[in-house]
Amino acid sequence: KQEVTQIPAALSVPEGENLVLNCSFTDSAIYNLQWFRQDPGKGLTSLLLIQSSQREQTSGRLNASLDKSSGRSTLYIAASQPGDSATYLCAVIYVGGTSYGKLTFGQGTILTVHP
Amino acid sequence: NAGVTQTPKFRILKIGQSMTLQCTQDMNHNYMYWYRQDPGMGLKLIYYSVGAGITDKGEVPNGYNVSRSTTEDFPLRLELAAPSQTSVYFCASSWPGDTEAFFGQGTRLTVV
């Protein structure tokens, strides 16, 4: 059974810092990986999708990498801003067999960026 | 594009009542999902569907039922509501080509 772990569970940083959120998974067979942002009381917003054959994706100040051999993904946020405060979730997406397309989520990292 | 739309946003049910959570998407996605999110427990898959007429159980299907008669709609039915079903429910959809999932805004359900 796939298990997804996110470290740290919570992170508080001053504005302007560069930071790294970690996501690890136990079964790296054939998976895509997606990072989401969730604001309090809201739905999940897709940030980045890394396909199984890719190693990283970038969008603005965000960069996500995928290392299947070690079962890890990292989300790098450059020059953090108070508006980045939210919960960040990673999800592993199975892309083979009868479980195709199913997402397994980590517990999330609660990020607070203070001015 | 509206994306994934869920109704209602909030609902309070009494124990033993039933209700249907509605979900519709306008992206012509084949795959649709229902997840529940409990505090500190992450998101758990209830049911999913790979196309009209095809549904399958996820990790926590007990107490729920689904149907998929059209590509756009994927309603979730709760029969005999129990306090353990108090949660936030999210519907999502994706296209099998790249699997990027898009989520609705959620339904916050309280069973009292």
PDB file of C-alpha atoms in Angstrom:
ATOM      1  CA  LYS A   1       0.000   0.000   0.000  1.00  0.00           C
ATOM      2  CA  GLN A   2       1.316   3.390  -0.979  1.00  0.00           C
ATOM      3  CA  GLU A   3       2.132   5.676   1.939  1.00  0.00           C
ATOM      4  CA  VAL A   4       2.938   9.350   1.493  1.00  0.00           C
ATOM      5  CA  THR A   5       4.689  11.371   4.190  1.00  0.00           C
ATOM      6  CA  GLN A   6       5.243  15.114   4.303  1.00  0.00           C
ATOM      7  CA  ILE A   7       7.900  16.781   6.411  1.00  0.00           C
ATOM      8  CA  PRO A   8       7.760  19.107   8.231  1.00  0.00           C
ATOM      9  CA  ALA A   9       4.161  19.062   9.469  1.00  0.00           C
ATOM     10  CA  ALA A  10       4.359  22.810  10.094  1.00  0.00           C
ATOM     11  CA  LEU A  11       6.792  25.550   9.196  1.00  0.00           C
ATOM     12  CA  SER A  12       6.971  29.199  10.213  1.00  0.00           C
ATOM     13  CA  VAL A  13       9.397  31.504   8.427  1.00  0.00           C
ATOM     14  CA  PRO A  14      10.013  35.231   8.012  1.00  0.00           C
ATOM     15  CA  GLU A  15       9.122  36.854   4.730  1.00  0.00           C
ATOM     16  CA  GLY A  16      11.785  36.587   2.043  1.00  0.00           C
ATOM     17  CA  GLU A  17      13.201  33.211   3.002  1.00  0.00           C
ATOM     18  CA  ASN A  18      13.674  30.416   0.514  1.00  0.00           C
ATOM     19  CA  LEU A  19      12.166  27.187   1.769  1.00  0.00           C
ATOM     20  CA  VAL A  20      11.818  23.512   0.954  1.00  0.00           C
ATOM     21  CA  LEU A  21       8.870  21.228   1.618  1.00  0.00           C
ATOM     22  CA  ASN A  22       9.430  17.487   1.478  1.00  0.00           C
ATOM     23  CA  CYS A  23       7.247  14.616   0.296  1.00  0.00           C
ATOM     24  CA  SER A  24       8.292  10.965   0.435  1.00  0.00           C
ATOM     25  CA  PHE A  25       6.475   7.873  -0.799  1.00  0.00           C
ATOM     26  CA  THR A  26       7.002   4.170  -0.312  1.00  0.00           C
ATOM     27  CA  ASP A  27       6.198   2.791  -3.785  1.00  0.00           C
ATOM     28  CA  SER A  28       7.789   4.635  -6.689  1.00  0.00           C
ATOM     29  CA  ALA A  29       6.832   2.200  -9.457  1.00  0.00           C
ATOM     30  CA  ILE A  30       5.010   4.332 -12.023  1.00  0.00           C
ATOM     31  CA  TYR A  31       3.642   7.486 -10.535  1.00  0.00           C
ATOM     32  CA  ASN A  32       3.033  11.076 -11.380  1.00  0.00           C
ATOM     33  CA  LEU A  33       3.180  13.551  -8.507  1.00  0.00           C
ATOM     34  CA  GLN A  34       1.079  16.640  -7.947  1.00  0.00           C
ATOM     35  CA  TRP A  35       1.513  19.490  -5.466  1.00  0.00           C
ATOM     36  CA  PHE A  36      -1.510  21.414  -4.183  1.00  0.00           C
ATOM     37  CA  ARG A  37      -2.150  24.448  -2.062  1.00  0.00           C
ATOM     38  CA  GLN A  38      -5.126  24.623   0.317  1.00  0.00           C
ATOM     39  CA  ASP A  39      -6.227  27.825   2.018  1.00  0.00           C
ATOM     40  CA  PRO A  40      -8.305  27.522   5.231  1.00  0.00           C
ATOM     41  CA  GLY A  41     -11.865  26.460   4.475  1.00  0.00           C
ATOM     42  CA  LYS A  42     -11.169  26.238   0.750  1.00  0.00           C
ATOM     43  CA  GLY A  43     -10.613  23.591  -1.869  1.00  0.00           C
ATOM     44  CA  LEU A  44      -7.319  22.350  -3.287  1.00  0.00           C
ATOM     45  CA  THR A  45      -5.555  24.410  -5.938  1.00  0.00           C
ATOM     46  CA  SER A  46      -3.170  22.597  -8.258  1.00  0.00           C
ATOM     47  CA  LEU A  47       0.350  24.070  -8.202  1.00  0.00           C
ATOM     48  CA  LEU A  48       2.513  21.694 -10.193  1.00  0.00           C
ATOM     49  CA  LEU A  49       2.244  18.261 -11.812  1.00  0.00           C
ATOM     50  CA  ILE A  50       5.401  16.228 -12.415  1.00  0.00           C
ATOM     51  CA  GLN A  51       4.921  13.324 -14.771  1.00  0.00           C
ATOM     52  CA  SER A  52       6.654  10.017 -14.143  1.00  0.00           C
ATOM     53  CA  SER A  53       9.199  10.624 -16.907  1.00  0.00           C
ATOM     54  CA  GLN A  54      10.094  14.139 -15.703  1.00  0.00           C
ATOM     55  CA  ARG A  55      12.451  15.259 -12.967  1.00  0.00           C
ATOM     56  CA  GLU A  56      11.147  18.732 -12.213  1.00  0.00           C
ATOM     57  CA  GLN A  57       8.599  21.417 -13.010  1.00  0.00           C
ATOM     58  CA  THR A  58       8.694  25.162 -12.443  1.00  0.00           C
ATOM     59  CA  SER A  59       6.015  27.802 -12.121  1.00  0.00           C
ATOM     60  CA  GLY A  60       7.028  31.301 -11.079  1.00  0.00           C
ATOM     61  CA  ARG A  61       8.669  31.128  -7.626  1.00  0.00           C
ATOM     62  CA  LEU A  62       7.822  27.443  -7.290  1.00  0.00           C
ATOM     63  CA  ASN A  63       9.999  24.537  -8.343  1.00  0.00           C
ATOM     64  CA  ALA A  64       9.139  20.897  -7.724  1.00  0.00           C
ATOM     65  CA  SER A  65      11.498  18.001  -8.236  1.00  0.00           C
ATOM     66  CA  LEU A  66      10.885  14.271  -8.376  1.00  0.00           C
ATOM     67  CA  ASP A  67      13.425  11.567  -7.546  1.00  0.00           C
ATOM     68  CA  LYS A  68      11.748   8.230  -8.084  1.00  0.00           C
ATOM     69  CA  SER A  69      14.802   6.197  -7.119  1.00  0.00           C
ATOM     70  CA  SER A  70      14.706   7.602  -3.585  1.00  0.00           C
ATOM     71  CA  GLY A  71      10.910   8.018  -3.425  1.00  0.00           C
ATOM     72  CA  ARG A  72      11.067  11.759  -2.804  1.00  0.00           C
ATOM     73  CA  SER A  73       9.727  15.026  -4.111  1.00  0.00           C
ATOM     74  CA  THR A  74      10.572  18.509  -2.932  1.00  0.00           C
ATOM     75  CA  LEU A  75       8.711  21.776  -3.407  1.00  0.00           C
ATOM     76  CA  TYR A  76      11.005  24.788  -3.376  1.00  0.00           C
ATOM     77  CA  ILE A  77       9.469  28.210  -2.739  1.00  0.00           C
ATOM     78  CA  ALA A  78      11.720  31.159  -3.467  1.00  0.00           C
ATOM     79  CA  ALA A  79      11.475  34.525  -1.723  1.00  0.00           C
ATOM     80  CA  SER A  80       8.470  33.551   0.401  1.00  0.00           C
ATOM     81  CA  GLN A  81       5.643  36.047   0.957  1.00  0.00           C
ATOM     82  CA  PRO A  82       2.851  36.247   3.554  1.00  0.00           C
ATOM     83  CA  GLY A  83       0.427  35.329   0.765  1.00  0.00           C
ATOM     84  CA  ASP A  84       2.151  31.946   0.495  1.00  0.00           C
ATOM     85  CA  SER A  85       0.750  31.002   3.906  1.00  0.00           C
ATOM     86  CA  ALA A  86      -1.406  27.901   3.394  1.00  0.00           C
ATOM     87  CA  THR A  87      -1.333  24.126   3.689  1.00  0.00           C
ATOM     88  CA  TYR A  88       0.693  22.403   0.973  1.00  0.00           C
ATOM     89  CA  LEU A  89      -0.274  18.873   0.001  1.00  0.00           C
ATOM     90  CA  CYS A  90       1.492  16.396  -2.225  1.00  0.00           C
ATOM     91  CA  ALA A  91      -0.295  13.523  -3.939  1.00  0.00           C
ATOM     92  CA  VAL A  92       1.098  10.504  -5.730  1.00  0.00           C
ATOM     93  CA  ILE A  93      -0.928   9.506  -8.784  1.00  0.00           C
ATOM     94  CA  TYR A  94      -0.770   5.910  -9.951  1.00  0.00           C
ATOM     95  CA  VAL A  95      -0.477   5.656 -13.741  1.00  0.00           C
ATOM     96  CA  GLY A  96      -0.719   1.945 -14.305  1.00  0.00           C
ATOM     97  CA  GLY A  97      -3.133  -0.957 -14.070  1.00  0.00           C
ATOM     98  CA  THR A  98      -6.532  -0.905 -12.431  1.00  0.00           C
ATOM     99  CA  SER A  99      -5.612   1.933 -10.053  1.00  0.00           C
ATOM    100  CA  TYR A 100      -4.851   4.354 -12.873  1.00  0.00           C
ATOM    101  CA  GLY A 101      -5.431   7.966 -11.871  1.00  0.00           C
ATOM    102  CA  LYS A 102      -5.987   7.407  -8.142  1.00  0.00           C
ATOM    103  CA  LEU A 103      -4.364   9.989  -5.870  1.00  0.00           C
ATOM    104  CA  THR A 104      -2.817   9.143  -2.513  1.00  0.00           C
ATOM    105  CA  PHE A 105      -2.204  12.202  -0.343  1.00  0.00           C
ATOM    106  CA  GLY A 106       0.267  13.148   2.320  1.00  0.00           C
ATOM    107  CA  GLN A 107      -0.916  14.838   5.502  1.00  0.00           C
ATOM    108  CA  GLY A 108       0.258  18.261   4.377  1.00  0.00           C
ATOM    109  CA  THR A 109       2.672  20.947   5.570  1.00  0.00           C
ATOM    110  CA  ILE A 110       1.151  24.030   7.198  1.00  0.00           C
ATOM    111  CA  LEU A 111       3.224  27.022   6.110  1.00  0.00           C
ATOM    112  CA  THR A 112       3.121  30.394   7.833  1.00  0.00           C
ATOM    113  CA  VAL A 113       5.118  33.292   6.392  1.00  0.00           C
ATOM    114  CA  HIS A 114       5.195  36.264   8.737  1.00  0.00           C
ATOM    115  CA  PRO A 115       6.027  39.833   7.695  1.00  0.00           C
TER     116      PRO A 115
ATOM    117  CA  ASN B   1     -14.830  27.405 -17.423  1.00  0.00           C
ATOM    118  CA  ALA B   2     -16.436  26.700 -14.056  1.00  0.00           C
ATOM    119  CA  GLY B   3     -14.204  23.639 -13.452  1.00  0.00           C
ATOM    120  CA  VAL B   4     -15.540  21.353 -10.719  1.00  0.00           C
ATOM    121  CA  THR B   5     -18.668  22.565  -8.942  1.00  0.00           C
ATOM    122  CA  GLN B   6     -19.999  21.077  -5.723  1.00  0.00           C
ATOM    123  CA  THR B   7     -23.307  21.722  -4.015  1.00  0.00           C
ATOM    124  CA  PRO B   8     -24.218  22.387  -1.281  1.00  0.00           C
ATOM    125  CA  LYS B   9     -21.294  24.161   0.410  1.00  0.00           C
ATOM    126  CA  PHE B  10     -22.575  23.448   3.917  1.00  0.00           C
ATOM    127  CA  ARG B  11     -25.117  21.046   5.348  1.00  0.00           C
ATOM    128  CA  ILE B  12     -26.230  19.863   8.769  1.00  0.00           C
ATOM    129  CA  LEU B  13     -27.899  16.450   8.899  1.00  0.00           C
ATOM    130  CA  LYS B  14     -29.537  14.592  11.726  1.00  0.00           C
ATOM    131  CA  ILE B  15     -28.472  11.031  12.463  1.00  0.00           C
ATOM    132  CA  GLY B  16     -30.295   8.630  10.161  1.00  0.00           C
ATOM    133  CA  GLN B  17     -31.140  11.188   7.474  1.00  0.00           C
ATOM    134  CA  SER B  18     -29.908  10.799   3.924  1.00  0.00           C
ATOM    135  CA  MET B  19     -28.660  13.268   1.339  1.00  0.00           C
ATOM    136  CA  THR B  20     -26.914  13.568  -1.997  1.00  0.00           C
ATOM    137  CA  LEU B  21     -23.816  15.665  -2.545  1.00  0.00           C
ATOM    138  CA  GLN B  22     -23.748  16.975  -6.072  1.00  0.00           C
ATOM    139  CA  CYS B  23     -20.653  17.284  -8.259  1.00  0.00           C
ATOM    140  CA  THR B  24     -20.410  18.405 -11.851  1.00  0.00           C
ATOM    141  CA  GLN B  25     -17.449  19.245 -14.085  1.00  0.00           C
ATOM    142  CA  ASP B  26     -17.323  20.985 -17.441  1.00  0.00           C
ATOM    143  CA  MET B  27     -13.846  19.900 -18.569  1.00  0.00           C
ATOM    144  CA  ASN B  28     -14.989  16.654 -20.240  1.00  0.00           C
ATOM    145  CA  HIS B  29     -12.799  14.663 -17.854  1.00  0.00           C
ATOM    146  CA  ASN B  30     -13.249  10.918 -17.813  1.00  0.00           C
ATOM    147  CA  TYR B  31     -12.027  10.406 -14.262  1.00  0.00           C
ATOM    148  CA  MET B  32     -13.934  11.674 -11.237  1.00  0.00           C
ATOM    149  CA  TYR B  33     -13.330  11.172  -7.523  1.00  0.00           C
ATOM    150  CA  TRP B  34     -14.846  11.708  -4.112  1.00  0.00           C
ATOM    151  CA  TYR B  35     -12.532  12.334  -1.150  1.00  0.00           C
ATOM    152  CA  ARG B  36     -13.210  13.143   2.455  1.00  0.00           C
ATOM    153  CA  GLN B  37     -10.893  15.278   4.567  1.00  0.00           C
ATOM    154  CA  ASP B  38     -10.828  14.936   8.325  1.00  0.00           C
ATOM    155  CA  PRO B  39      -8.628  17.139  10.555  1.00  0.00           C
ATOM    156  CA  GLY B  40      -5.137  15.688  10.818  1.00  0.00           C
ATOM    157  CA  MET B  41      -6.088  12.672   8.678  1.00  0.00           C
ATOM    158  CA  GLY B  42      -5.395  13.888   5.167  1.00  0.00           C
ATOM    159  CA  LEU B  43      -7.678  13.126   2.231  1.00  0.00           C
ATOM    160  CA  LYS B  44      -9.070   9.636   1.817  1.00  0.00           C
ATOM    161  CA  LEU B  45     -10.640   8.270  -1.362  1.00  0.00           C
ATOM    162  CA  ILE B  46     -14.283   7.227  -1.029  1.00  0.00           C
ATOM    163  CA  TYR B  47     -15.227   6.295  -4.617  1.00  0.00           C
ATOM    164  CA  TYR B  48     -13.978   6.989  -8.064  1.00  0.00           C
ATOM    165  CA  SER B  49     -15.122   6.599 -11.645  1.00  0.00           C
ATOM    166  CA  VAL B  50     -13.222   6.180 -14.911  1.00  0.00           C
ATOM    167  CA  GLY B  51     -16.198   7.020 -17.096  1.00  0.00           C
ATOM    168  CA  ALA B  52     -19.971   7.008 -17.391  1.00  0.00           C
ATOM    169  CA  GLY B  53     -21.409   3.790 -15.996  1.00  0.00           C
ATOM    170  CA  ILE B  54     -18.159   2.704 -14.289  1.00  0.00           C
ATOM    171  CA  THR B  55     -17.493   3.215 -10.583  1.00  0.00           C
ATOM    172  CA  ASP B  56     -15.192   1.612  -8.044  1.00  0.00           C
ATOM    173  CA  LYS B  57     -14.663   1.717  -4.301  1.00  0.00           C
ATOM    174  CA  GLY B  58     -11.831   3.622  -2.744  1.00  0.00           C
ATOM    175  CA  GLU B  59     -10.303   3.373   0.704  1.00  0.00           C
ATOM    176  CA  VAL B  60     -13.379   4.348   2.795  1.00  0.00           C
ATOM    177  CA  PRO B  61     -16.586   3.486   0.850  1.00  0.00           C
ATOM    178  CA  ASN B  62     -18.788   2.226   3.710  1.00  0.00           C
ATOM    179  CA  GLY B  63     -21.934   4.307   4.190  1.00  0.00           C
ATOM    180  CA  TYR B  64     -21.751   5.884   0.743  1.00  0.00           C
ATOM    181  CA  ASN B  65     -22.989   5.174  -2.766  1.00  0.00           C
ATOM    182  CA  VAL B  66     -22.267   6.747  -6.135  1.00  0.00           C
ATOM    183  CA  SER B  67     -23.553   6.690  -9.674  1.00  0.00           C
ATOM    184  CA  ARG B  68     -22.153   8.024 -12.941  1.00  0.00           C
ATOM    185  CA  SER B  69     -24.801   8.315 -15.627  1.00  0.00           C
ATOM    186  CA  THR B  70     -23.085  11.132 -17.534  1.00  0.00           C
ATOM    187  CA  THR B  71     -19.507  12.302 -18.055  1.00  0.00           C
ATOM    188  CA  GLU B  72     -20.258  15.574 -16.259  1.00  0.00           C
ATOM    189  CA  ASP B  73     -21.970  14.432 -13.047  1.00  0.00           C
ATOM    190  CA  PHE B  74     -20.835  12.249 -10.161  1.00  0.00           C
ATOM    191  CA  PRO B  75     -23.212  12.481  -7.176  1.00  0.00           C
ATOM    192  CA  LEU B  76     -22.351  10.974  -3.778  1.00  0.00           C
ATOM    193  CA  ARG B  77     -25.207   9.530  -1.752  1.00  0.00           C
ATOM    194  CA  LEU B  78     -25.162   9.203   2.040  1.00  0.00           C
ATOM    195  CA  GLU B  79     -27.705   6.796   3.451  1.00  0.00           C
ATOM    196  CA  LEU B  80     -28.474   6.731   7.177  1.00  0.00           C
ATOM    197  CA  ALA B  81     -26.071   9.504   8.149  1.00  0.00           C
ATOM    198  CA  ALA B  82     -23.828   8.857  11.166  1.00  0.00           C
ATOM    199  CA  PRO B  83     -21.658  11.253  13.245  1.00  0.00           C
ATOM    200  CA  SER B  84     -18.574   9.526  11.791  1.00  0.00           C
ATOM    201  CA  GLN B  85     -19.522  11.008   8.413  1.00  0.00           C
ATOM    202  CA  THR B  86     -18.976  14.544   9.703  1.00  0.00           C
ATOM    203  CA  SER B  87     -16.240  15.748   7.373  1.00  0.00           C
ATOM    204  CA  VAL B  88     -15.381  17.947   4.436  1.00  0.00           C
ATOM    205  CA  TYR B  89     -16.100  16.240   1.120  1.00  0.00           C
ATOM    206  CA  PHE B  90     -14.215  17.053  -2.042  1.00  0.00           C
ATOM    207  CA  CYS B  91     -15.015  16.085  -5.592  1.00  0.00           C
ATOM    208  CA  ALA B  92     -12.257  16.056  -8.200  1.00  0.00           C
ATOM    209  CA  SER B  93     -11.779  15.230 -11.843  1.00  0.00           C
ATOM    210  CA  SER B  94      -8.898  14.499 -14.184  1.00  0.00           C
ATOM    211  CA  TRP B  95      -8.117  13.473 -17.723  1.00  0.00           C
ATOM    212  CA  PRO B  96      -6.255  10.172 -18.081  1.00  0.00           C
ATOM    213  CA  GLY B  97      -3.730  11.688 -20.465  1.00  0.00           C
ATOM    214  CA  ASP B  98      -1.781  13.710 -17.895  1.00  0.00           C
ATOM    215  CA  THR B  99      -3.752  12.865 -14.690  1.00  0.00           C
ATOM    216  CA  GLU B 100      -3.647  16.433 -13.335  1.00  0.00           C
ATOM    217  CA  ALA B 101      -6.515  16.557 -10.844  1.00  0.00           C
ATOM    218  CA  PHE B 102      -8.798  19.536 -10.289  1.00  0.00           C
ATOM    219  CA  PHE B 103     -10.846  19.896  -7.121  1.00  0.00           C
ATOM    220  CA  GLY B 104     -14.127  21.517  -6.200  1.00  0.00           C
ATOM    221  CA  GLN B 105     -14.494  23.890  -3.251  1.00  0.00           C
ATOM    222  CA  GLY B 106     -15.835  21.205  -0.944  1.00  0.00           C
ATOM    223  CA  THR B 107     -18.982  20.440   1.042  1.00  0.00           C
ATOM    224  CA  ARG B 108     -18.742  20.790   4.814  1.00  0.00           C
ATOM    225  CA  LEU B 109     -21.105  18.230   6.337  1.00  0.00           C
ATOM    226  CA  THR B 110     -22.014  17.966  10.012  1.00  0.00           C
ATOM    227  CA  VAL B 111     -24.084  15.049  11.320  1.00  0.00           C
ATOM    228  CA  VAL B 112     -25.708  15.668  14.708  1.00  0.00           C
TER     229      VAL B 112
END
